[in-house]
Coordinates of C-alpha atoms in Angstrom, one line a residue:
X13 CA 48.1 -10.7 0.9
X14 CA 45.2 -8.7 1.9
X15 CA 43.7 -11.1 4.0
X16 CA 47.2 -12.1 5.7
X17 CA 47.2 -8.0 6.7
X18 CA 44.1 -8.3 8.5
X19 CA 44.9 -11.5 9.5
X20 CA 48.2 -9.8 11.5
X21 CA 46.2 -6.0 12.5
X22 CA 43.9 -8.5 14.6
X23 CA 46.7 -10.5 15.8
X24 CA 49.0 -7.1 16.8
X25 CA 45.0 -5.7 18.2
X26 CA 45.8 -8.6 21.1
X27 CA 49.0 -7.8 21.6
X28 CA 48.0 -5.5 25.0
X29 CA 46.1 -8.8 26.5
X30 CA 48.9 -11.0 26.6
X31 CA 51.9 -8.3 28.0
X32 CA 51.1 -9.8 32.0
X33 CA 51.5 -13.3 30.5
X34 CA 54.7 -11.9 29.1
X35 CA 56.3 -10.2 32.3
X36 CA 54.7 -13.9 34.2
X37 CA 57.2 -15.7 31.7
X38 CA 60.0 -13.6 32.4
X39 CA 59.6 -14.2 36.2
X40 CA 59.1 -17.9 35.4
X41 CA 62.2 -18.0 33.6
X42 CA 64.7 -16.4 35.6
X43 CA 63.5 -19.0 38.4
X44 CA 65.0 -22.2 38.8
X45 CA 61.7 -24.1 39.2
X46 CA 60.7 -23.1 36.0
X47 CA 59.7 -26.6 33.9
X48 CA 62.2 -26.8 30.7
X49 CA 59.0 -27.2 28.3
X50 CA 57.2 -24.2 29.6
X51 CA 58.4 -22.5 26.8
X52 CA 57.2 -25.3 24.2
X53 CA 54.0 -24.9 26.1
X54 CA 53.2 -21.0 25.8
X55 CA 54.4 -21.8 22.0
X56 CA 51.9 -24.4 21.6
X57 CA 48.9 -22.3 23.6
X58 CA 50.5 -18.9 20.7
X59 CA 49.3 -21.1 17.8
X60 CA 46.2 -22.7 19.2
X61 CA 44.8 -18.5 19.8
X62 CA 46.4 -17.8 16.2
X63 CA 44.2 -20.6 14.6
X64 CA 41.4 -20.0 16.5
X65 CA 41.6 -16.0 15.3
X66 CA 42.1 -17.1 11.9
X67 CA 39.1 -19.5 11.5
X68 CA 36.9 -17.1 13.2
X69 CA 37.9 -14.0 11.0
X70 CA 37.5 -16.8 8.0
X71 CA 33.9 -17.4 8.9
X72 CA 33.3 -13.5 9.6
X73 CA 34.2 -12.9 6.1
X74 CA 32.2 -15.8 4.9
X75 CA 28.8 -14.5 6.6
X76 CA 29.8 -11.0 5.2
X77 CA 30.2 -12.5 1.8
X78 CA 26.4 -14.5 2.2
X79 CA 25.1 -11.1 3.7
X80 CA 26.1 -8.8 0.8
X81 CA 25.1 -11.9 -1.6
X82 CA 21.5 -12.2 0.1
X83 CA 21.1 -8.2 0.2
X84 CA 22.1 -7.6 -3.7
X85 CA 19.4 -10.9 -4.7
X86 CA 16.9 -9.0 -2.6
X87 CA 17.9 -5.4 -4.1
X88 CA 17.5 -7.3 -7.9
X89 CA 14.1 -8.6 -6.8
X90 CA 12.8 -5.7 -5.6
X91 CA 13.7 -4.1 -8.5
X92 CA 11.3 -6.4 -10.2
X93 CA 8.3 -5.5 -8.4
X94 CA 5.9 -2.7 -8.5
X95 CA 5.5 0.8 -6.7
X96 CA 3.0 -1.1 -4.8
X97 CA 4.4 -4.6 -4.0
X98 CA 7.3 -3.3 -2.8
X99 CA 5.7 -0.9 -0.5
X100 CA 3.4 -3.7 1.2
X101 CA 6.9 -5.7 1.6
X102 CA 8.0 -2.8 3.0
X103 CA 5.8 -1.9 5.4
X104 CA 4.0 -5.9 6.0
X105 CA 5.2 -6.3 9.8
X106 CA 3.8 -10.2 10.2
X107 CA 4.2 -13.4 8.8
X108 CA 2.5 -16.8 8.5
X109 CA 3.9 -19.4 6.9
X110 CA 6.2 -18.0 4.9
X111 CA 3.1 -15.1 3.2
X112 CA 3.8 -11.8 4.8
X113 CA 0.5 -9.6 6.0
X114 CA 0.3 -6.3 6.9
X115 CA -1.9 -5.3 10.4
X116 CA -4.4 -2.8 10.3
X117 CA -2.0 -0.4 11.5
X118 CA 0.5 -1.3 8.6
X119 CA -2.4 -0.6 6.3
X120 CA -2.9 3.0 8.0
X121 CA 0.7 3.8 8.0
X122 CA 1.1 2.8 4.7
X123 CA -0.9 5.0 3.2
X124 CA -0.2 8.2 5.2
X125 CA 3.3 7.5 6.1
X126 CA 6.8 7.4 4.2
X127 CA 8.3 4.6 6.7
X128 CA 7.2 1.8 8.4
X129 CA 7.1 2.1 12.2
X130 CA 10.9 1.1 13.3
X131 CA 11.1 -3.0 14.0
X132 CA 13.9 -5.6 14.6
X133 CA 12.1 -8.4 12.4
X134 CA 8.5 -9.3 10.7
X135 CA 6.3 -10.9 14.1
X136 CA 5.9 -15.3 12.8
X137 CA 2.1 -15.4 13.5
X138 CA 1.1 -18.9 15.6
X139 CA -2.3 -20.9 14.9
X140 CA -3.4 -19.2 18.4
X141 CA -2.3 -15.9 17.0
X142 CA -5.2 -16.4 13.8
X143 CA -7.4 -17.6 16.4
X144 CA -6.8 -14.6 19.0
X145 CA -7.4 -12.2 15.8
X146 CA -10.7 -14.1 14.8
X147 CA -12.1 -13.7 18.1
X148 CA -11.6 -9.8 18.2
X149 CA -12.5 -9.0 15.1
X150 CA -16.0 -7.4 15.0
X151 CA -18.8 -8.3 12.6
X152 CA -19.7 -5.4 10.1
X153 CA -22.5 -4.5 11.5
X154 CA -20.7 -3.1 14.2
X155 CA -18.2 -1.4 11.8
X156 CA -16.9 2.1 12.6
X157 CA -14.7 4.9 11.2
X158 CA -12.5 3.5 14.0
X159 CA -12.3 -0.5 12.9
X160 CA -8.4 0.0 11.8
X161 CA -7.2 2.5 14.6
X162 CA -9.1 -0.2 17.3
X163 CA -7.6 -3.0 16.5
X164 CA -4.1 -2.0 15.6
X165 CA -1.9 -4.6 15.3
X166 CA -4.5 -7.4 16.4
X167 CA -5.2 -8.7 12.5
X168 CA -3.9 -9.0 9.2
X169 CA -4.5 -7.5 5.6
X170 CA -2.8 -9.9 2.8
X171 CA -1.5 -8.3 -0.3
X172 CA -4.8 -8.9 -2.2
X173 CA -6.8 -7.0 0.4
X174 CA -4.5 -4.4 0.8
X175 CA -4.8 -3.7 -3.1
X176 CA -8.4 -3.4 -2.5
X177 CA -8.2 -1.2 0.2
X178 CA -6.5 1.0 -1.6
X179 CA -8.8 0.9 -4.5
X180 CA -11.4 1.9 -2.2
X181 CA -9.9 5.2 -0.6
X182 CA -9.9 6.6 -4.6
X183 CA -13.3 5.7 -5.5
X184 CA -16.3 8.3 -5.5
X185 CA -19.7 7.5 -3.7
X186 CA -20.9 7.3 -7.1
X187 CA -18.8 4.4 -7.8
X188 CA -19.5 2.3 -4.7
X189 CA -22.4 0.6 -6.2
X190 CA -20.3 -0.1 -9.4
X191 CA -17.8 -1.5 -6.7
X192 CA -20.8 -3.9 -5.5
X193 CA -21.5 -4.7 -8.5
X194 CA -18.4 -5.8 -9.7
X195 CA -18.5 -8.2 -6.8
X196 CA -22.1 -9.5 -7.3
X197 CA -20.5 -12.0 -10.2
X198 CA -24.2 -13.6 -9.8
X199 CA -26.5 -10.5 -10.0
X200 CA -28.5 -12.0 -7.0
X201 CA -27.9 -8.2 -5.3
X202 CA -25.6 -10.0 -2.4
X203 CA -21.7 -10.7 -2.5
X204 CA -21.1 -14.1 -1.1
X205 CA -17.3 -14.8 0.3
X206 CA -16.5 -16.9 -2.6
X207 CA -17.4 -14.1 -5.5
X208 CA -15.0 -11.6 -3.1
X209 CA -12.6 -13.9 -3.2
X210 CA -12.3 -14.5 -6.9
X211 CA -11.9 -10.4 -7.3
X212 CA -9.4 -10.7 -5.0
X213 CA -7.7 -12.7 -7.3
X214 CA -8.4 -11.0 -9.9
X215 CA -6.7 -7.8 -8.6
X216 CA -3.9 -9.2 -7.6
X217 CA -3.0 -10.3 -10.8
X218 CA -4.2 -14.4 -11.3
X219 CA -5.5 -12.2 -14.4
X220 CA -3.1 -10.0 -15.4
X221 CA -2.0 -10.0 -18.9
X222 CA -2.2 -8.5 -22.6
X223 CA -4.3 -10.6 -24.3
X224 CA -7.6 -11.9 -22.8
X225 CA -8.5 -15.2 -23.1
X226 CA -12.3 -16.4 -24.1
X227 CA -13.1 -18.0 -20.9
X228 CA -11.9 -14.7 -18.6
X229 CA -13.4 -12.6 -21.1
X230 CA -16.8 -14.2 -20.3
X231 CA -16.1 -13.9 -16.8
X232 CA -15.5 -10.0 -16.7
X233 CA -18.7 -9.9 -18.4
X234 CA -20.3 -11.6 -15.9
X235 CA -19.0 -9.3 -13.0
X236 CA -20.1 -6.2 -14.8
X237 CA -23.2 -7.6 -16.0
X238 CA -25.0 -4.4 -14.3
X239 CA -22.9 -2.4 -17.4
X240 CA -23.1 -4.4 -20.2
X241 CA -27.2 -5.8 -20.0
X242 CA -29.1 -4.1 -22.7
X243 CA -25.5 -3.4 -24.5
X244 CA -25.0 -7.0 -26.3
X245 CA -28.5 -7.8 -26.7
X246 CA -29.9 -11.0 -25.1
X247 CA -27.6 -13.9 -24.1
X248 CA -28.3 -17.6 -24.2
X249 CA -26.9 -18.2 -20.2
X250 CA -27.1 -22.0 -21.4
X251 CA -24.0 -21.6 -23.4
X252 CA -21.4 -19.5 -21.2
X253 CA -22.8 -20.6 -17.6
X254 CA -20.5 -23.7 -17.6
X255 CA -17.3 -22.0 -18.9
X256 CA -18.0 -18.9 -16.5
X257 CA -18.2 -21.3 -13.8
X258 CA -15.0 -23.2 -15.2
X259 CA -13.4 -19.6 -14.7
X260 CA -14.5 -18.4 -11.6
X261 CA -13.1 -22.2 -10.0
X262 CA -9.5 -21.8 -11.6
X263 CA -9.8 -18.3 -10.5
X264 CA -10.2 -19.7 -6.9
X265 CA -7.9 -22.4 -6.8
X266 CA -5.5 -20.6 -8.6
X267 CA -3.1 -19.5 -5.9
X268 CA 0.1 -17.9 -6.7
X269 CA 3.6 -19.6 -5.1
X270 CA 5.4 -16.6 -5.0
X271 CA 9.0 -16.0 -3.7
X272 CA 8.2 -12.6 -2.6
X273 CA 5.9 -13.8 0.0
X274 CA 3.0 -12.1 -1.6
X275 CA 0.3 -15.2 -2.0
X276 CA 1.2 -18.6 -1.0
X277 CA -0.8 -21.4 -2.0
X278 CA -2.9 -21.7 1.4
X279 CA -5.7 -19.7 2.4
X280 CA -6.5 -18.3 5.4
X281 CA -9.3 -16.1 7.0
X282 CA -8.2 -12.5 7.5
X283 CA -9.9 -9.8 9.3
X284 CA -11.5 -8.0 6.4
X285 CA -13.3 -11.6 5.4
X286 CA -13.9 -12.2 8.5
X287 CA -15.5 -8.7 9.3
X288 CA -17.4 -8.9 6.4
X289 CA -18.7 -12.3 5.8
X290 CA -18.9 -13.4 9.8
X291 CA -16.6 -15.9 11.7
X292 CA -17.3 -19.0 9.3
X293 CA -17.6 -16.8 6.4
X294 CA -21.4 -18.0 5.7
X295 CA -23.1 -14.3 5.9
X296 CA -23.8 -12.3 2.6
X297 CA -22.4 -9.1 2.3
X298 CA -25.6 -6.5 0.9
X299 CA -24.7 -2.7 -0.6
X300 CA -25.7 -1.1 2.3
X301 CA -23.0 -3.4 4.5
X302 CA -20.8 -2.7 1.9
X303 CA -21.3 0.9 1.5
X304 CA -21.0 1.6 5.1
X305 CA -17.6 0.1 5.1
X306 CA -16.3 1.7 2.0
X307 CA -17.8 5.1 4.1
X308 CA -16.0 4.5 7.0
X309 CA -12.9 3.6 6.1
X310 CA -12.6 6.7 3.6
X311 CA -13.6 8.8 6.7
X312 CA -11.5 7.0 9.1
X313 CA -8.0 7.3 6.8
X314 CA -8.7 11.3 6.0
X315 CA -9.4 11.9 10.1
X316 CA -5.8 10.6 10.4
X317 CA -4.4 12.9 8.1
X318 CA -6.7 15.6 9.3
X319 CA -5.3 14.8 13.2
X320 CA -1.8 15.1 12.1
X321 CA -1.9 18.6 11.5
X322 CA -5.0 19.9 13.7
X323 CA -3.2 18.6 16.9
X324 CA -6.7 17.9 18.4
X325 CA -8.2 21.9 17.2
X326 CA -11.5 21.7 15.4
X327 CA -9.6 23.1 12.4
X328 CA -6.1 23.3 10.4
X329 CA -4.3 26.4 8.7
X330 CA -4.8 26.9 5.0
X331 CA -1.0 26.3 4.9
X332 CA -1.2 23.0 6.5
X333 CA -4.5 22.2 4.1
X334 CA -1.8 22.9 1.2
X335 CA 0.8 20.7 2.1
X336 CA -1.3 17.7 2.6
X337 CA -2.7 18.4 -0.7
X338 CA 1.0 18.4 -2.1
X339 CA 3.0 15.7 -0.2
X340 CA 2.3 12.6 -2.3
X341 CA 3.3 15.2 -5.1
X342 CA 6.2 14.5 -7.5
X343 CA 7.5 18.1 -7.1
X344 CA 10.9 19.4 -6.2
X345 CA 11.1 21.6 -3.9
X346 CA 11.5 24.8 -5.2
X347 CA 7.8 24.0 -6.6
X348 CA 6.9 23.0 -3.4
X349 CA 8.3 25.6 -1.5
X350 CA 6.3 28.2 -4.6
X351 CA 3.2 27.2 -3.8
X352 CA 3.3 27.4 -0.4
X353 CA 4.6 30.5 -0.5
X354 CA 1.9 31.7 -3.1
X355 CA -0.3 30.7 -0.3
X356 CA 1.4 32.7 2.2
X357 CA 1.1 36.0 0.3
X358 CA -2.2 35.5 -0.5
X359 CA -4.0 34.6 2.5
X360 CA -4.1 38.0 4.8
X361 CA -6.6 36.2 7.6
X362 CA -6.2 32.8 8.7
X363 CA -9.5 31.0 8.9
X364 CA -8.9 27.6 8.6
X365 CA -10.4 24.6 6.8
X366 CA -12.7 22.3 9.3
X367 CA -12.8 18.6 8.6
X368 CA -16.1 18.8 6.5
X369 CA -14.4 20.9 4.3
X370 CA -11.6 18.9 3.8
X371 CA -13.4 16.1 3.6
X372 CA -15.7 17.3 1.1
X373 CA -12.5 18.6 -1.0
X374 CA -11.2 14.7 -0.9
X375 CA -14.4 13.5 -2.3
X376 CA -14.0 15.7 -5.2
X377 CA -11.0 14.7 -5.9
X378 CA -12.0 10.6 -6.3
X379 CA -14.3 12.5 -8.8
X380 CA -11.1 14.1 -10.5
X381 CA -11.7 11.6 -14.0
X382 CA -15.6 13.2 -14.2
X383 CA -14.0 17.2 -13.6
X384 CA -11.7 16.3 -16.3
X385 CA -14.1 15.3 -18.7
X386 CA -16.4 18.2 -17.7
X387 CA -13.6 20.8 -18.0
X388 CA -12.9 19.4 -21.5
X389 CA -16.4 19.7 -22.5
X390 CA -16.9 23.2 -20.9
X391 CA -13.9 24.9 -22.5
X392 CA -12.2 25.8 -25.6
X393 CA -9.1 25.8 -26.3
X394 CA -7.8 24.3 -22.8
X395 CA -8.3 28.0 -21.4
X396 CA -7.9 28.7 -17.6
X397 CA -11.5 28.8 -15.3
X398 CA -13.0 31.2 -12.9
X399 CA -13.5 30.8 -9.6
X400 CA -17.7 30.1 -10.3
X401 CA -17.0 28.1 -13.1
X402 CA -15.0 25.8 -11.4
X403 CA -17.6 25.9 -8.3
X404 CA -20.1 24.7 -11.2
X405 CA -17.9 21.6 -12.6
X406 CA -17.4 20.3 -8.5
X407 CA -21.5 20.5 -8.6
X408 CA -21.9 18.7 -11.4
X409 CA -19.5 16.0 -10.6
X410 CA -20.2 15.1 -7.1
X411 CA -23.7 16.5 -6.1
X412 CA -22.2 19.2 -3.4
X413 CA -20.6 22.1 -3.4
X414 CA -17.5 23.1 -2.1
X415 CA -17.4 26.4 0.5
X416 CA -16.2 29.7 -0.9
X417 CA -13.7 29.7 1.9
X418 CA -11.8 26.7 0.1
X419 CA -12.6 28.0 -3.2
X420 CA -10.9 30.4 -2.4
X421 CA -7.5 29.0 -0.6
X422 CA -7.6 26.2 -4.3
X423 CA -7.5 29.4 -6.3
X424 CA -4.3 31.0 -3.9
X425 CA -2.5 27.5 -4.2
X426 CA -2.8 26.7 -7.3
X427 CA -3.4 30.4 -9.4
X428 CA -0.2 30.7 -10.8
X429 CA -0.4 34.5 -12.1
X430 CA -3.1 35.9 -9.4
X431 CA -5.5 36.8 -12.1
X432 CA -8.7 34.5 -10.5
X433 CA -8.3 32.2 -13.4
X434 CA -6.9 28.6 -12.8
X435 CA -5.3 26.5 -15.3
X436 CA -7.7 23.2 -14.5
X437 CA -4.6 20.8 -16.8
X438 CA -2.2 21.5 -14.2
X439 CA -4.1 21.3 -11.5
X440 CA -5.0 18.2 -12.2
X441 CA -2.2 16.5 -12.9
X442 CA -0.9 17.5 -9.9
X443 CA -4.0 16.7 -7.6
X444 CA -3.7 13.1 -9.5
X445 CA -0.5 12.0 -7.4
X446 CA -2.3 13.2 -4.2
X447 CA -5.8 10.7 -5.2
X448 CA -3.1 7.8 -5.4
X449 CA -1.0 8.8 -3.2
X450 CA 2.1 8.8 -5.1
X451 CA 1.4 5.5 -6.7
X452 CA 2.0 5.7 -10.6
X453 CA -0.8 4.3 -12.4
X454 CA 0.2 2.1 -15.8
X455 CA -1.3 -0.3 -18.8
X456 CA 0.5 -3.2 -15.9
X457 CA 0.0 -2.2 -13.0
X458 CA -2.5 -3.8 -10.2
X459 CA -5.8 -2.9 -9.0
X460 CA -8.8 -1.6 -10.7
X461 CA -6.4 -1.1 -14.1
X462 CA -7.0 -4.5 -14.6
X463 CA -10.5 -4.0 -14.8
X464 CA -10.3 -1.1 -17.0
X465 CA -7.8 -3.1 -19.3
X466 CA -10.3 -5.9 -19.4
X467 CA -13.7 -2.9 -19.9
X468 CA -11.6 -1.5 -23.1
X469 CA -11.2 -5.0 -24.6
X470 CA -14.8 -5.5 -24.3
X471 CA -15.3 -2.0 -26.0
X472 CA -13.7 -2.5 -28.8
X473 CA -15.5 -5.8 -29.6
X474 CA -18.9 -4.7 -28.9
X475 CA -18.4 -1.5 -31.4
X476 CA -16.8 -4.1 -34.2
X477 CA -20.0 -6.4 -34.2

């Protein structure tokens, strides 16, 4: 009955378009040269328009009905995926072959942004499309902290990549030869494109599971060989060569069919292999390559937060400085709106923080595991630190200090009482969500966890023999 009610609003909608066919059949009627069927006729031509309203409304309601369908299957497999999968779907603007791919610019936006740039409808990338990329993508060695802001929207960053991206923006310059030497799975001091490819792999979960099998265990030890030698005592290569090598094959032809689109089962060259292994992917990639590119792209992603709130000055207000420290917070905004506040009282003369010192502050941080450790060490009884002390531990950790200026504007952020002394546990915690950037770290999630997982297993065997 519903239906039929619809059915007759639309019908009594078209009422208004047919009242000069009406006052036409009056006139037609009163005159004698008026055919006899021309009623019969106008009947016939009434039910032809009512049909023709009626299938169309039918198939409207039909496309609705596949539409809400298609959008609650989508909602139920989102809700399947992690923090991070879903926000590379989210933001991936191009597609090949049914795997999506996020530009450079994607990459950028996704990790300083809360929403993708508007768009209709992902961009279906053509053979010339890969090829028109490969041509403008530049070899490392003429790497910048511009590569990503240059070429925009001319390449593509697969979901593996983009996990290791973001990997990279949280890691200290202490840990960039770890880094390296996780990819040097052959300990000949050069990462060939095959080795980065099998990490690749590995952090995008080809790996990823509770229990560790014999053959990957042998491979994890393999890719931190720089960690465990000396540790285990010699090794007789003879015997675990050919099932590392067994490994490090399935771990390369081992390509995941997804339905999300995430990895398909064919392999293509991207801009980040192709920038660092070279057009036909037959150059080695040393530390010093390899450094310089985790370097720039550090530099190049805190310059664009930097940018957003200098507006081109040389410097940015110590209430800007606070509330890029706090927007990949989970705080509500009455703490939000606190601490800024706090700030606001506190600070009588506006000096500003220059990009060196922000910077510098955002290096710390990707040191935040080593302060920890240090502050636990340090003090007793979890008790609150001074100013110098904490100036001491950001030393210790990363090798510089940190100006007394932004000493100072941490301490009126993040001093809860105004007594000098800061309570290093909450601090912490909350600079935590601003190192990943919102992302929630856990036991399943991607990315260097996996490693991690895989470094504690190993632990606890070496200590039981």
């Amino acid at each position: 009955m519903a239906a039929f009610g619809k059915i007759a609003n639309r019908v009594l909608n078209l009422t208004p378009n047919f009242r000069p066919l009406q006052r036409n059949f009056h006139k037609f009627q009163s005159a004698k040269s008026v055919p006899k069927n021309y009623t019969k006729y106008l009947v016939f031509v009434s039910g032809g328009l009512t049909a023709l309203i009626c299938t169309n409304y039918m198939k409207t309601e039909r496309l609705d009905a596949a539409f809400r369908m298609r959008k609650t299957e989508d909602e139920n497999l989102l809700k399947k995926l992690t923090s991070r999968e879903r926000r590379f779907i989210k933001f991936a603007s191009v597609e090949y072959r049914g795997q999506l791919y996020m530009t450079p610019q994607d990459f950028l936006d996704s990790v300083v942004e809360q929403e993708p740039r508007p768009r209709l409808k992902r961009r279906i990338l053509s053979e010339q499309d890969l090829q028109v990329i490969k041509d403008n993508t530049p070899p490392l060695k003429k790497g910048s902290k511009m590569l990503f802001r240059t070429l925009r929207d001319r390449g593509i960053v697969s979901y593996t990549e983009y996990l290791f991206l973001l990997s990279v923006l949280t890691k200290p310059i202490s840990g960039f030869r770890i880094a390296f030497n996780m990819f040097d799975t052959d300990g000949n001091h050069r990462v060939e494109k095959d080795e980065f490819l099998v990490i690749l792999k590995i952090l995008g979960g080809t790996f990823k599971q509770s229990k560790v099998d014999e053959q990957t265990r042998k491979l994890m030890e393999r890719i931190f060989s720089g960690v465990w030698k000396g540790k285990r005592g010699p090794k007789n290569d003879k015997d675990t060569s050919s099932a590392t090598e067994d490994a490090i094959k399935r771990a390369q032809d081992d390509y995941i069919d997804d339905e999300e689109g995430l990895q398909r089962k064919h392999r293509i060259d991207t801009t980040l292999q192709i920038h660092l292994f070279g057009k036909k992917g037959n150059q080695d990639l040393n530390y010093d390559g390899f450094y310089k590119f985790m370097d720039n792209l550090q530099t190049e992603v805190l310059e664009l937060e930097f940018n957003e709130f200098s507006k081109g000055n040389v410097a940015i207000t110590e209430n800007d400085f606070a509330k890029i420290l706090l927007r990949y917070t989970y705080l509500n905004a009455e703490e939000y709106d606190a601490y800024l506040e706090r700030l606001m009282d506190r600070v009588k003369v506006e000096r500003g923080i220059t990009f060196e010192e922000f910077r510098d502050f955002c290096r710390f941080l990707n040191n935040l595991e080593d302060f920890a450790i240090a502050m636990r060490m340090y003090t007793l009884a979890d008790r609150a630190i001074s100013q110098s002390e904490f100036s001491r531990a950001v030393k210790i950790c990363t090798g510089f200090s940190l100006s007394k200026h932004l000493i100072d504007t941490v301490f009126a952020i993040f001093d809860d009482n105004g007594d000098g002394m800061l309570s290093y546990r909450e601090f912490i915690a909350i600079m935590k969500d601003r190192v990943h950037r919102g992302f929630k770290s856990s036991a399943k999630s991607e990315g260097w966890d996996a490693f991690r997982h895989c470094m504690k297993h190993e632990m606890k065997q070496t200590q039981s023999k």
